[in-house]
Short mmCIF file of C-alpha atoms in Angstrom, two decimals:
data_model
loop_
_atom_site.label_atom_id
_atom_site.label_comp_id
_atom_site.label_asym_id
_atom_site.label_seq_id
_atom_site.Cartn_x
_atom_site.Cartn_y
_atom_site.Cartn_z
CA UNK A 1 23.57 -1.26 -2.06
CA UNK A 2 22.87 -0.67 -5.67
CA UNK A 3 23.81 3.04 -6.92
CA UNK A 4 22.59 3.92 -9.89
CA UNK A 5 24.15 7.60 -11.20
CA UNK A 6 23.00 9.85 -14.00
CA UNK A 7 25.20 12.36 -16.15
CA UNK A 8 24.43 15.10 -16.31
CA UNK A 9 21.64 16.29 -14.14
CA UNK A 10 20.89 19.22 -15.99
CA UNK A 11 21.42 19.29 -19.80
CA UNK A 12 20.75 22.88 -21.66
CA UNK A 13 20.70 21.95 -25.70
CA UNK A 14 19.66 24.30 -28.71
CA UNK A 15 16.82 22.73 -30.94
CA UNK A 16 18.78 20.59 -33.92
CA UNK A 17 21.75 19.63 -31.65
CA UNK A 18 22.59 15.59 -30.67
CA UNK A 19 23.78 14.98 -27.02
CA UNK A 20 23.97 11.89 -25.01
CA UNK A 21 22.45 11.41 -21.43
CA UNK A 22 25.02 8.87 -19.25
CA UNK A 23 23.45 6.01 -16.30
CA UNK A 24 25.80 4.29 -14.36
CA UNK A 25 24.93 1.36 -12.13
CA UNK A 26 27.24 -0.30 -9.39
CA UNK A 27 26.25 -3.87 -9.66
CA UNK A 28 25.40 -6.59 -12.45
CA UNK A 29 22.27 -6.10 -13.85
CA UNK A 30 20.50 -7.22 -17.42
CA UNK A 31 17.67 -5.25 -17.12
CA UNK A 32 17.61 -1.45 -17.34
CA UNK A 33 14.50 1.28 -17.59
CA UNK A 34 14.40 4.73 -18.94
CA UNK A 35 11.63 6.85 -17.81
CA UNK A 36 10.37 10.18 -19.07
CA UNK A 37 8.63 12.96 -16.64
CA UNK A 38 6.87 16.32 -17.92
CA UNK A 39 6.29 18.72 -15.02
CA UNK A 40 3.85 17.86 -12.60
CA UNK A 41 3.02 14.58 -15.02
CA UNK A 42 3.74 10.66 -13.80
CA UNK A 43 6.57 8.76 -15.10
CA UNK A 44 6.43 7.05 -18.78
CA UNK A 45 8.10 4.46 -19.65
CA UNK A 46 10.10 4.81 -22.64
CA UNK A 47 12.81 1.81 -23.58
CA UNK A 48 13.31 -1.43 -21.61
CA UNK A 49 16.58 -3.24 -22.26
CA UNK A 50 16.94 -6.99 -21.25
CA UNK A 51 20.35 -8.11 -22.51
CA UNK A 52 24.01 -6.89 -23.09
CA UNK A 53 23.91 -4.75 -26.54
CA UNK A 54 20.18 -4.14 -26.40
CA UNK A 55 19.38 -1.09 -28.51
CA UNK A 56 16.20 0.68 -28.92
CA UNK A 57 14.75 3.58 -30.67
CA UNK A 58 12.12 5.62 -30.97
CA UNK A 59 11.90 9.06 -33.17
CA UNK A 60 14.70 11.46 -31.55
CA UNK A 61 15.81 8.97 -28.56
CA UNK A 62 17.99 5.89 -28.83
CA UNK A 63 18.59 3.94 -25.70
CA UNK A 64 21.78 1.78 -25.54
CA UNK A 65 23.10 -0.95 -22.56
CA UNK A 66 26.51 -2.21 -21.85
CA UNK A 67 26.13 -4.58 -19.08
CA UNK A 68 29.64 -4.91 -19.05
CA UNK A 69 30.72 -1.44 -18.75
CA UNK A 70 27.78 -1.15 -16.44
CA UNK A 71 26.41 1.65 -18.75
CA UNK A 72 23.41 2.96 -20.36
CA UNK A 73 23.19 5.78 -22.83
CA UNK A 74 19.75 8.01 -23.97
CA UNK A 75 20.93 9.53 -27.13
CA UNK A 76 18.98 12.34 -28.30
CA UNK A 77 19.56 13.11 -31.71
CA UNK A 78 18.50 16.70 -33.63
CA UNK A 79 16.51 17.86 -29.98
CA UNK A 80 13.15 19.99 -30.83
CA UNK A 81 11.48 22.04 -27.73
CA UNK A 82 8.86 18.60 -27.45
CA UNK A 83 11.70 16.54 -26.33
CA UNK A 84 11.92 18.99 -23.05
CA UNK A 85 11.25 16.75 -19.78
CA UNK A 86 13.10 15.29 -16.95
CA UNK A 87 14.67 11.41 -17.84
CA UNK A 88 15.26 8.59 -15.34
CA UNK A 89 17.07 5.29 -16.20
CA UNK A 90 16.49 2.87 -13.29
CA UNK A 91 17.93 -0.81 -12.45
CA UNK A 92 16.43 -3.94 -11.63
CA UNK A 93 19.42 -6.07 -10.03
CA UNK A 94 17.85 -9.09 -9.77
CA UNK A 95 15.91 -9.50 -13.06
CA UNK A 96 12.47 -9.69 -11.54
CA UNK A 97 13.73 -12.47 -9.17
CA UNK A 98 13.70 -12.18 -5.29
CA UNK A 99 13.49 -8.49 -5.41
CA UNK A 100 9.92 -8.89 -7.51
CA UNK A 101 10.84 -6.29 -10.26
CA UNK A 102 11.71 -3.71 -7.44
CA UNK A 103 13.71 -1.19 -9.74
CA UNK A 104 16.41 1.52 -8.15
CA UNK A 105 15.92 5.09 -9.94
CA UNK A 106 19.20 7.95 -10.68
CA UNK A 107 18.46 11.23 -9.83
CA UNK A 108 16.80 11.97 -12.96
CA UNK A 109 18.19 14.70 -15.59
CA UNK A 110 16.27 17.53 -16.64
CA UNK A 111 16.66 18.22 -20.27
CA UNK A 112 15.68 21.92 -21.53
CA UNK A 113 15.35 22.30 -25.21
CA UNK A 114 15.89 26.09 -26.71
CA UNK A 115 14.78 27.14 -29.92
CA UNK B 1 -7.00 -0.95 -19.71
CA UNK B 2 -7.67 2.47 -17.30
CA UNK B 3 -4.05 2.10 -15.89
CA UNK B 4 -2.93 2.52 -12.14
CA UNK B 5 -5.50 4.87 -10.60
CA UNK B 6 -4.29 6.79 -7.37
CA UNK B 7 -6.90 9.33 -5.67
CA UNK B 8 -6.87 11.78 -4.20
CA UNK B 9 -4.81 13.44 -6.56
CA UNK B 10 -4.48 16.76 -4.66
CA UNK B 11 -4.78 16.70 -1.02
CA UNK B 12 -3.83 19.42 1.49
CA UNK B 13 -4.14 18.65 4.90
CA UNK B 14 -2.81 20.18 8.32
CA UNK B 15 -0.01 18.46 10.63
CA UNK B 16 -1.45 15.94 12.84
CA UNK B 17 -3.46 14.84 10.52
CA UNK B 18 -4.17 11.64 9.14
CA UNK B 19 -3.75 10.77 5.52
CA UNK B 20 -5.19 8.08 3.43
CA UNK B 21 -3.67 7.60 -0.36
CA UNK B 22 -5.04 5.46 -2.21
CA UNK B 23 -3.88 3.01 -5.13
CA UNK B 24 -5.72 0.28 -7.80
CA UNK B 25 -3.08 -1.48 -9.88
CA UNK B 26 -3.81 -2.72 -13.57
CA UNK B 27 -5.53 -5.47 -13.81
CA UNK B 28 -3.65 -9.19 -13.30
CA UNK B 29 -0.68 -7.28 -12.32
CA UNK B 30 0.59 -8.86 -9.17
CA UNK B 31 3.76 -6.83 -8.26
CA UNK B 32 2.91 -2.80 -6.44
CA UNK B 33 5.01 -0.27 -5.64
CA UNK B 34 4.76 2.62 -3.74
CA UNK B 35 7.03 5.54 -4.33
CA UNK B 36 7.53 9.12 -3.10
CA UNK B 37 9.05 11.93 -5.02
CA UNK B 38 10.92 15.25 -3.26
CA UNK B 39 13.02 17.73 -5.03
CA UNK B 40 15.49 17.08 -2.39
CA UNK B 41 15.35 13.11 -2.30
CA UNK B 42 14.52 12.41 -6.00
CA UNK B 43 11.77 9.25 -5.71
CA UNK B 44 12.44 6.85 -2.91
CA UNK B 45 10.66 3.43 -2.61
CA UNK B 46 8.83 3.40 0.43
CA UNK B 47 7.21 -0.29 0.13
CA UNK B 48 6.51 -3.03 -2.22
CA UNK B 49 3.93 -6.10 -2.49
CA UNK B 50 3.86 -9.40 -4.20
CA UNK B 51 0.64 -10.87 -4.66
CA UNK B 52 -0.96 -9.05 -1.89
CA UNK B 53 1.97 -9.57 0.60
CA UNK B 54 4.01 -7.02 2.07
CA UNK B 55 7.97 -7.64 0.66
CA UNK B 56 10.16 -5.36 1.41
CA UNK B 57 9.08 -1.70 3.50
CA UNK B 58 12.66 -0.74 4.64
CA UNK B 59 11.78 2.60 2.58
CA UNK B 60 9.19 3.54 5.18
CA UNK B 61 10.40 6.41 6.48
CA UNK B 62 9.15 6.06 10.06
CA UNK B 63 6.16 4.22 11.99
CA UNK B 64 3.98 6.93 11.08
CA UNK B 65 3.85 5.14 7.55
CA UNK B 66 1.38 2.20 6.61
CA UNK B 67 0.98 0.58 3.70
CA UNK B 68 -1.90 -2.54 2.89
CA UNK B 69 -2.55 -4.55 0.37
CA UNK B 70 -6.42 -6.31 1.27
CA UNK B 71 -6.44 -7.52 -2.32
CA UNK B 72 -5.15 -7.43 -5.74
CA UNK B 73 -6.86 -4.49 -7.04
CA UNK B 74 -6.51 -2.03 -3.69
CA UNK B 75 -3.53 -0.91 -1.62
CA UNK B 76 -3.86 1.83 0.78
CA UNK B 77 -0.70 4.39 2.33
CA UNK B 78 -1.11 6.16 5.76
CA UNK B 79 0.39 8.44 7.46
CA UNK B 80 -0.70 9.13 10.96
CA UNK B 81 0.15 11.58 12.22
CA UNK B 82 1.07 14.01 9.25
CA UNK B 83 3.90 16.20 9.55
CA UNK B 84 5.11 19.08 6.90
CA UNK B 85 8.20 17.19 6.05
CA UNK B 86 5.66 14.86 4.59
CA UNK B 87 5.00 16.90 1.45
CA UNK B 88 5.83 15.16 -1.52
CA UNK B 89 4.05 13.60 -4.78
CA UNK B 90 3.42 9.71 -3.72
CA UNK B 91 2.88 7.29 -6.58
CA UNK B 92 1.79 3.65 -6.81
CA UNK B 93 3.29 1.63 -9.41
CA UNK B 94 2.26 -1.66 -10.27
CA UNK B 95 4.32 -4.46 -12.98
CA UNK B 96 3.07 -8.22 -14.10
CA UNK B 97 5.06 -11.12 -12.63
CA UNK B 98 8.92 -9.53 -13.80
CA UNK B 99 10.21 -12.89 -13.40
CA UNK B 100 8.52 -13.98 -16.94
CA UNK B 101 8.10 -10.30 -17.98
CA UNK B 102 9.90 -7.10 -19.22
CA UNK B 103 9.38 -6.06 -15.61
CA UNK B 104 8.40 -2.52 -16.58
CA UNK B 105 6.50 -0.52 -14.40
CA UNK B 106 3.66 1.43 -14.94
CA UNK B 107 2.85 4.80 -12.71
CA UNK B 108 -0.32 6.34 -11.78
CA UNK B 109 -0.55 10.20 -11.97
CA UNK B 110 0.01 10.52 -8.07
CA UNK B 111 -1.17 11.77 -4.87
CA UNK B 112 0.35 15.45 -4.39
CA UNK B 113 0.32 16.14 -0.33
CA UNK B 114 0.79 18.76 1.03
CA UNK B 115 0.99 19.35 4.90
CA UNK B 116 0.65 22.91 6.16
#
């Protein structure tokens, strides 16, 4: 069964400082999702990354995948208060094959930005 | 495009009862997911379609859950008969044919229930 683990689950950062959110996934996968979710909101999609070395980036966030390693990072760089939200990566093992784009979601990590 | 719609969007109801959420995926997407989301279980898949057809509902917690698909732009979830442990934010998802895609999927707000 696929396991897919985020680090850490709650993150605490001061407005201007860089930190990196961790996703580990137990099985081979080329396809990886990260997901942002304001309270009481739905989930938006933020970066999709389709091959080993995919990078992506978007203002604050960068969103990195080592297939090999099994490892995605969400890289938040110079946090402001906006940036405060709860972040899922999830996992689609089977690259929109048998499973029909079923993804697996972590736990989620809820990021609080102080000023 | 109006995105996934999901109604109701609040709905408070008492145990026993029966519960009808409701889901309409974007247009010419053909894959639909329905998820629920608990403090305590993070969000859980309950059941997924492909072009209309039931594939996979191993996330269903129990009998009391139902999920249909009558066509591609409505899918229903019941649960019959409601119990508190039911309480939870349910969203549909939908995603165009991931095999040729980027697979990503894209939420509706969700249903909040709450059983009393």
């Amino acid at each position: 069964e696929l396991k897919v683990e985020q680090n850490p689950l709650f993150l605490s950062m001061q407005e201007g400082k860089n930190y990196t959110i961790y996703c580990n996934y137990s099985t081979t996968s080329d396809r990886l999702y990260w997901y942002r979710q304001d309270p009481g909101k739905s989930l938006e999609s933020l970066f999709v990354l389709l091959s080993n070395g995919a990078v992506k980036q978007e203002g604050r966030l960068m969103a990195s995948l080592d297939t090999k390693a099994r490892l995605s990072t969400l890289h938040i760089t110079a946090a402001v208060h906006d940036l405060s939200a709860t972040y899922f990566c999830a996992v689609d093992p089977d690259a929109g094959g048998t499973s029909y784009g079923k993804l697996t979601f972590g736990q989620g990590t809820i990021l609080t930005v102080h000023p | 495009d109006a995105g996934v719609i999901q109604s109701p969007r609040h709905e408070v109801t008492e145990m026993g009862q029966e519960v009808t959420l409701r889901c309409k995926p974007i247009s010419g997407h053909n894959s639909l997911f329905w998820y629920r989301q608990t403090m305590m279980r993070g969000l859980e898949l309950l059941i997924y379609f492909n072009n209309n057809v039931p594939i996979d509902d191993s996330g269903m917690p129990e009998d009391r859950f139902s999920a249909k698909m009558p066509n591609a732009s409505f899918s229903t979830l019941k649960i019959q008969p409601s119990e508190p442990r039911d309480s939870a934010v349910y969203f549909c998802a939908s995603s165009f044919d991931p095999i040729f895609n980027t697979g990503e999927l894209f939420f509706g707000e969700g249903s909040r229930l709450t059983v009393l």
